[in-house]
PDB file of C-alpha atoms in Angstrom:
ATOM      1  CA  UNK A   1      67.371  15.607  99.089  1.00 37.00           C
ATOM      2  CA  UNK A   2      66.109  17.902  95.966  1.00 39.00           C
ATOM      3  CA  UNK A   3      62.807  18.698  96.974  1.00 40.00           C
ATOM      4  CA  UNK A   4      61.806  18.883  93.172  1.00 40.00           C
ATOM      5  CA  UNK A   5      63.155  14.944  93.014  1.00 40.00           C
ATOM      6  CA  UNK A   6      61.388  14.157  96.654  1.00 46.00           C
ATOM      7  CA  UNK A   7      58.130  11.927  96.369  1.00 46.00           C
ATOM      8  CA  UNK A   8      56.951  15.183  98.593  1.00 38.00           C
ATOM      9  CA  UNK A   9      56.943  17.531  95.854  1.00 49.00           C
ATOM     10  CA  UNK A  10      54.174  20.012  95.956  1.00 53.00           C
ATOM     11  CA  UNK A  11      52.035  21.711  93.903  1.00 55.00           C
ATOM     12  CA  UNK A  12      53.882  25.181  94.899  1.00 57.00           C
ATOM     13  CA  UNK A  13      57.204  23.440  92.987  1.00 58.00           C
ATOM     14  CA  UNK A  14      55.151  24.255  90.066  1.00 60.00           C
ATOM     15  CA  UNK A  15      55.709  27.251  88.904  1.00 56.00           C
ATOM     16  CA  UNK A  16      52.887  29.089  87.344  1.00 59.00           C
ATOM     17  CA  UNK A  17      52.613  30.491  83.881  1.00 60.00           C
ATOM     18  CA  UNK A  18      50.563  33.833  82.754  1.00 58.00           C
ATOM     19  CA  UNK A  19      50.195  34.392  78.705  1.00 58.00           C
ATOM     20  CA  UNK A  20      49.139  37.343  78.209  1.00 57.00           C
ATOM     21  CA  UNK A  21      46.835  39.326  80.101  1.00 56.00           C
ATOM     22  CA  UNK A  22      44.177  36.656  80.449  1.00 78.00           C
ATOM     23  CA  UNK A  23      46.037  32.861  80.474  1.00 87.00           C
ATOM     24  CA  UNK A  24      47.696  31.334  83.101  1.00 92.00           C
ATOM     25  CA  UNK A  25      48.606  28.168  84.004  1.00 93.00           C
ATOM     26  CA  UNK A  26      48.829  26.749  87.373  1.00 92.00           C
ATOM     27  CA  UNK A  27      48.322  23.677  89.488  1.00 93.00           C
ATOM     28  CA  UNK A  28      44.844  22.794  90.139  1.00 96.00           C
ATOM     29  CA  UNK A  29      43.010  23.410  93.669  1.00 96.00           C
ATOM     30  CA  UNK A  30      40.154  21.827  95.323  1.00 97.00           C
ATOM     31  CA  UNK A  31      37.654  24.524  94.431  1.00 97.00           C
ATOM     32  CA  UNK A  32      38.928  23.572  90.592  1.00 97.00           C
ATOM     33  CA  UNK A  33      36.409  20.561  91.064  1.00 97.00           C
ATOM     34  CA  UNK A  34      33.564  21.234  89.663  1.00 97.00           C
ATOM     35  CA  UNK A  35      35.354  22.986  86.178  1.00 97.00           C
ATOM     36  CA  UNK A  36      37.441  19.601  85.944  1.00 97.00           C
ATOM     37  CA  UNK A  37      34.759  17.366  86.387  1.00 96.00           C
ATOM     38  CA  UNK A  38      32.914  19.109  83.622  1.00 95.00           C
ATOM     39  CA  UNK A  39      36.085  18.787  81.438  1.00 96.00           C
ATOM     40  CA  UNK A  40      36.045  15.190  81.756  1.00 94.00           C
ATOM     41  CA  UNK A  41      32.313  14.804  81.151  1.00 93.00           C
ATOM     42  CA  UNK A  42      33.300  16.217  77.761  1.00 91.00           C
ATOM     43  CA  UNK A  43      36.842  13.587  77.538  1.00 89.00           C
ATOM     44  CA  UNK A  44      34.526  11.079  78.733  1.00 88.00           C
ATOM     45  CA  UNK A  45      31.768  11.452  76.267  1.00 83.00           C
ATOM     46  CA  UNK A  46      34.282  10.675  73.219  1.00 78.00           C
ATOM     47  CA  UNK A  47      36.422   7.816  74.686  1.00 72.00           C
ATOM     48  CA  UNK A  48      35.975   4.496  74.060  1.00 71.00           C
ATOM     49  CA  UNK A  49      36.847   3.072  77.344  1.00 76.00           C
ATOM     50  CA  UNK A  50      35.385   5.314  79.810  1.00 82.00           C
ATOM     51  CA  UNK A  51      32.165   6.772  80.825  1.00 82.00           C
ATOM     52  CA  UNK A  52      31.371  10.500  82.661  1.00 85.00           C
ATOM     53  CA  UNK A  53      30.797   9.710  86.506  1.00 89.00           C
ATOM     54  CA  UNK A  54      30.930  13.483  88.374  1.00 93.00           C
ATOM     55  CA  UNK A  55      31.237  11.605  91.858  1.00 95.00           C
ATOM     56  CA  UNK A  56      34.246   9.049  91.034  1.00 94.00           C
ATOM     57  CA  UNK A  57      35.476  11.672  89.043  1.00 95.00           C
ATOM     58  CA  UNK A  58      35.384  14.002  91.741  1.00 96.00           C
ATOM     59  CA  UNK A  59      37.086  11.805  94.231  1.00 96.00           C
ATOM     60  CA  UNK A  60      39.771  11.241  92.074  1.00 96.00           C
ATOM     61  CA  UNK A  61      40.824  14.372  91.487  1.00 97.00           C
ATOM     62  CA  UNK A  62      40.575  15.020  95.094  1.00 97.00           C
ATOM     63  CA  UNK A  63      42.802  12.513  95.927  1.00 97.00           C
ATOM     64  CA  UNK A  64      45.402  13.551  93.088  1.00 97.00           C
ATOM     65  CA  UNK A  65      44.883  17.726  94.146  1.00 96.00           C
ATOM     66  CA  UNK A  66      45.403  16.717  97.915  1.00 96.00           C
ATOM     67  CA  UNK A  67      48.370  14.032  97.735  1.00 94.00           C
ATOM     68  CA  UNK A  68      51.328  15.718  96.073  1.00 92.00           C
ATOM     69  CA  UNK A  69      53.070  12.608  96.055  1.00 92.00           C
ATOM     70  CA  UNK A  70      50.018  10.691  94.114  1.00 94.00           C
ATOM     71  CA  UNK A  71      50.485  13.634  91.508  1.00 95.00           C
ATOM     72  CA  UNK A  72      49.600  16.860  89.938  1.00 95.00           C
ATOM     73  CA  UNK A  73      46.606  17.731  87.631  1.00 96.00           C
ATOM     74  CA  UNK A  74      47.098  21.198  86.105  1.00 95.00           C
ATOM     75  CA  UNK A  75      44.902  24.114  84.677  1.00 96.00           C
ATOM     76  CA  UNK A  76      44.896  26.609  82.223  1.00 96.00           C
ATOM     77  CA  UNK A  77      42.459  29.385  82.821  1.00 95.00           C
ATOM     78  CA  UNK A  78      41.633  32.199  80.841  1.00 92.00           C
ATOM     79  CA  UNK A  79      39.953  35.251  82.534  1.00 90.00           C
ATOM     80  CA  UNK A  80      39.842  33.056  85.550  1.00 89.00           C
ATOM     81  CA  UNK A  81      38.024  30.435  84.090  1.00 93.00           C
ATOM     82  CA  UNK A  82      39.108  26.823  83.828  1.00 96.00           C
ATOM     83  CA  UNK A  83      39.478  25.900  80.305  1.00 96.00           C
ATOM     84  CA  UNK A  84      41.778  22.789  80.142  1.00 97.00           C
ATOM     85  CA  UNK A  85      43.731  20.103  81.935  1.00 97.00           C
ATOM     86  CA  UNK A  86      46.515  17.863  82.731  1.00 97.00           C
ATOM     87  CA  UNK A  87      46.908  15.377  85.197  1.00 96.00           C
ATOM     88  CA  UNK A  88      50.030  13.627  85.839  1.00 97.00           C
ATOM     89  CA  UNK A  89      50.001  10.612  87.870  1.00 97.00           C
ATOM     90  CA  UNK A  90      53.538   9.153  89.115  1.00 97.00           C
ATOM     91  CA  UNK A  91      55.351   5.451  89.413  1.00 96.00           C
ATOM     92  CA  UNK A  92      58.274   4.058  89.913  1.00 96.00           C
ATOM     93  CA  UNK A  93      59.602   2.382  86.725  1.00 96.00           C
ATOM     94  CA  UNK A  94      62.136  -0.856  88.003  1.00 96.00           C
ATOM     95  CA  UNK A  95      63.136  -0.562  83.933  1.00 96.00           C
ATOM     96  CA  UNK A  96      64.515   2.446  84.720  1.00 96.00           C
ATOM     97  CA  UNK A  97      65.381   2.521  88.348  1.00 96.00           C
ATOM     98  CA  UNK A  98      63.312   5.713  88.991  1.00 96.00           C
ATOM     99  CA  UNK A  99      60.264   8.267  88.873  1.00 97.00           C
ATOM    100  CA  UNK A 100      58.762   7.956  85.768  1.00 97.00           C
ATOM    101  CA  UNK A 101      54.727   9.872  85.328  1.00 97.00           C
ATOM    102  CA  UNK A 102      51.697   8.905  83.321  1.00 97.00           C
ATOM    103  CA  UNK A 103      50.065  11.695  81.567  1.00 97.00           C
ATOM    104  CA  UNK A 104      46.175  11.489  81.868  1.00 92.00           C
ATOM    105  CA  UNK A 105      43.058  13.395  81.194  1.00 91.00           C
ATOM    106  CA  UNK A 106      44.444  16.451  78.844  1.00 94.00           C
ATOM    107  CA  UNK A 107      41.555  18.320  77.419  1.00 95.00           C
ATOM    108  CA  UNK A 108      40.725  21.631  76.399  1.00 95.00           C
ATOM    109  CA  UNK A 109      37.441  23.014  76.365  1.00 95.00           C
ATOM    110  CA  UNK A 110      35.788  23.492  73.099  1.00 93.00           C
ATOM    111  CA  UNK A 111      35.550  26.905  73.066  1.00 91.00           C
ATOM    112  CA  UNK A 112      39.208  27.306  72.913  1.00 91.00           C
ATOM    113  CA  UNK A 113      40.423  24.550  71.087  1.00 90.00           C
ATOM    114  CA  UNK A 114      43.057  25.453  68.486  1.00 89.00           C
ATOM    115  CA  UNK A 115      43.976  28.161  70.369  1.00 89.00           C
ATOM    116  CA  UNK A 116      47.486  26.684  71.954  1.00 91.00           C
ATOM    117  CA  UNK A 117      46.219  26.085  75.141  1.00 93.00           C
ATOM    118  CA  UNK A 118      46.675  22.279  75.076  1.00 93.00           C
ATOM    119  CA  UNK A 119      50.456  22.704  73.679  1.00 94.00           C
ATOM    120  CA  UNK A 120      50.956  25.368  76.799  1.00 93.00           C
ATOM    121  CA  UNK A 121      49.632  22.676  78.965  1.00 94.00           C
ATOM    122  CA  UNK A 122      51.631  19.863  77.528  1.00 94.00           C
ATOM    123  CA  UNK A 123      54.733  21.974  77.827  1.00 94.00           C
ATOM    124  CA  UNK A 124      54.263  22.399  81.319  1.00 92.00           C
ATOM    125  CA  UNK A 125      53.456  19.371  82.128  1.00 93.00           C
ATOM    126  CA  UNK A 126      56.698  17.643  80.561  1.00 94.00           C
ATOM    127  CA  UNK A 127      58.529  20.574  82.749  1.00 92.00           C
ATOM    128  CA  UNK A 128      57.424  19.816  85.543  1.00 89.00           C
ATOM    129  CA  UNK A 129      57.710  16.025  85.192  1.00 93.00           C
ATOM    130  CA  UNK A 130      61.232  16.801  84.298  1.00 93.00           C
ATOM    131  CA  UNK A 131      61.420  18.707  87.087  1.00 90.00           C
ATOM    132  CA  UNK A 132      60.333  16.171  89.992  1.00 90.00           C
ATOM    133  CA  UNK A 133      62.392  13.698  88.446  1.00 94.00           C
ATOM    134  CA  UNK A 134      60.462  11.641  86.241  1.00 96.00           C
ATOM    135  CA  UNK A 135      62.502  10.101  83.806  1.00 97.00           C
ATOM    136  CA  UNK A 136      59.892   8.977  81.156  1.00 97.00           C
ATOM    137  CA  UNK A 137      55.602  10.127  80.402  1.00 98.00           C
ATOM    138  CA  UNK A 138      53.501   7.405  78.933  1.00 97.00           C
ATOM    139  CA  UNK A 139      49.948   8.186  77.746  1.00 96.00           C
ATOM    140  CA  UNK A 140      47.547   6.637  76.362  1.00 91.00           C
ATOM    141  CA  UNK A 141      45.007   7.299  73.217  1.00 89.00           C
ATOM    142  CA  UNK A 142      42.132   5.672  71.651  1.00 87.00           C
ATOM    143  CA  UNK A 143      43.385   4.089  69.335  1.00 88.00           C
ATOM    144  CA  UNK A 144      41.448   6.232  66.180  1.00 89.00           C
ATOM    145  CA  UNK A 145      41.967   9.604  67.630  1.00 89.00           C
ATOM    146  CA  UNK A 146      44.427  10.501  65.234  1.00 94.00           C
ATOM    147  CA  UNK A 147      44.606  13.739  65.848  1.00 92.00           C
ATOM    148  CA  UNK A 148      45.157  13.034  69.512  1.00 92.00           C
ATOM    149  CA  UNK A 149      47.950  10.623  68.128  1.00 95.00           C
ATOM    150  CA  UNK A 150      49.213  13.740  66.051  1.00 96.00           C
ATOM    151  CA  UNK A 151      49.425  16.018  69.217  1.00 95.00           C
ATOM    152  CA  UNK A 152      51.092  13.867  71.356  1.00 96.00           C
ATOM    153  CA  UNK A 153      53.780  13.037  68.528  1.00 97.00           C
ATOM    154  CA  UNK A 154      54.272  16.861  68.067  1.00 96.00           C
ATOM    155  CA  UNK A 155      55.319  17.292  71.518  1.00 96.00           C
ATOM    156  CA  UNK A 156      57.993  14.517  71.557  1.00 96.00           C
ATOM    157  CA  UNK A 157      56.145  11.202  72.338  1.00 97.00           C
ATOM    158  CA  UNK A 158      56.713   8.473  69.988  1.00 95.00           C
ATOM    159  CA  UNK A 159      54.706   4.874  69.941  1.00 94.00           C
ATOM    160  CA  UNK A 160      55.658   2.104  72.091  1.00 93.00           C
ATOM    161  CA  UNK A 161      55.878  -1.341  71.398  1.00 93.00           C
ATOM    162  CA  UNK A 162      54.081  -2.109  74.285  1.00 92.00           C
ATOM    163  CA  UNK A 163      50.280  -2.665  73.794  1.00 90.00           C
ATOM    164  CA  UNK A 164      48.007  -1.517  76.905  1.00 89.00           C
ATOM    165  CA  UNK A 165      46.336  -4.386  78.720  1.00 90.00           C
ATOM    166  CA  UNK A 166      43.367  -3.694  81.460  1.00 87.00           C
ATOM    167  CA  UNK A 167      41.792  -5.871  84.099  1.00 92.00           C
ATOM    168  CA  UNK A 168      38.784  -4.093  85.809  1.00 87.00           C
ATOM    169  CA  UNK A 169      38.902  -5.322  89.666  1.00 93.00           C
ATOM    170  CA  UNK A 170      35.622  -3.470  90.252  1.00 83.00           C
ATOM    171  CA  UNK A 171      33.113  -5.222  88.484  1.00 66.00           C
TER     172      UNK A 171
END
């Protein structure tokens, strides 16, 4: 079997981007940690539905980072600092009879917002899903970030007629 289309995909499939002398983007690694957490304390802060939490967060993005099947969450650094994210998470979608991912937790820090860094990440994100076989990326928005809305749309995603339902199993 294609190892880019086996649930056993790695991280080392990816293949890793340099722009310029001082971006590159490449699959996260556990000593990534700490940077991503920070990035999601700052995704966290302005969504509606979640809250920053450095341990779960943490965890999670161990689990993702050390079970290439689970997923992949990838970075963008810039002089060897991490300065965004994107985590894809996969599923198998019985609509389609195959792989499909769900795009999570894309943010940019501040200080380099506007700068293309979230379109570079995007872009490899959607080649790699394409890649390992996924067939379709769903993600999801609040549902007044419109500029989020307007990002999304300009890389290709369109809005579903399906309406996000959530039942939280740990309270």
């Amino acid at each position: 079997m294609n190892k880019l289309i086996d649930s056993r995909a790695s991280p080392e499939d990816c293949p890793s981007i340099t722009i310029g002398s001082t971006m590159q983007i490449t699959p996260a690694n556990a000593s990534d940690i700490p940077a991503l957490c920070e990035l999601l304390d700052i995704l966290f802060s302005q969504e509606a539905d979640f809250k920053p939490d450095y341990e779960a967060q943490s965890r999670g993005l161990a689990r993702i980072i050390s079970s290439p099947e689970v997923g992949l969450v990838v970075v963008a650094r810039q002089d060897g600092q991490v300065v965004g994210m994107a985590n894809l998470l996969y599923t198998v979608s019985t609509a389609l009879g195959d792989r499909v991912a769900l795009l999570e937790d894309v943010v940019v820090s501040p200080s380099v917002r506007g700068s293309g860094v979230g379109s570079r990440l995007m872009e490899h994100a959607i080649q790699f899903a394409r890649l390992n076989g996924c067939k379709r990326i769903t993600v999801l928005t609040d549902r007044e970030n419109e500029s989020a809305q307007r990002f999304y749309q300009k890389h290709g995603f369109g809005f579903s007629a399906m309406m996000p339902m959530r039942l939280s199993l740990s309270e």
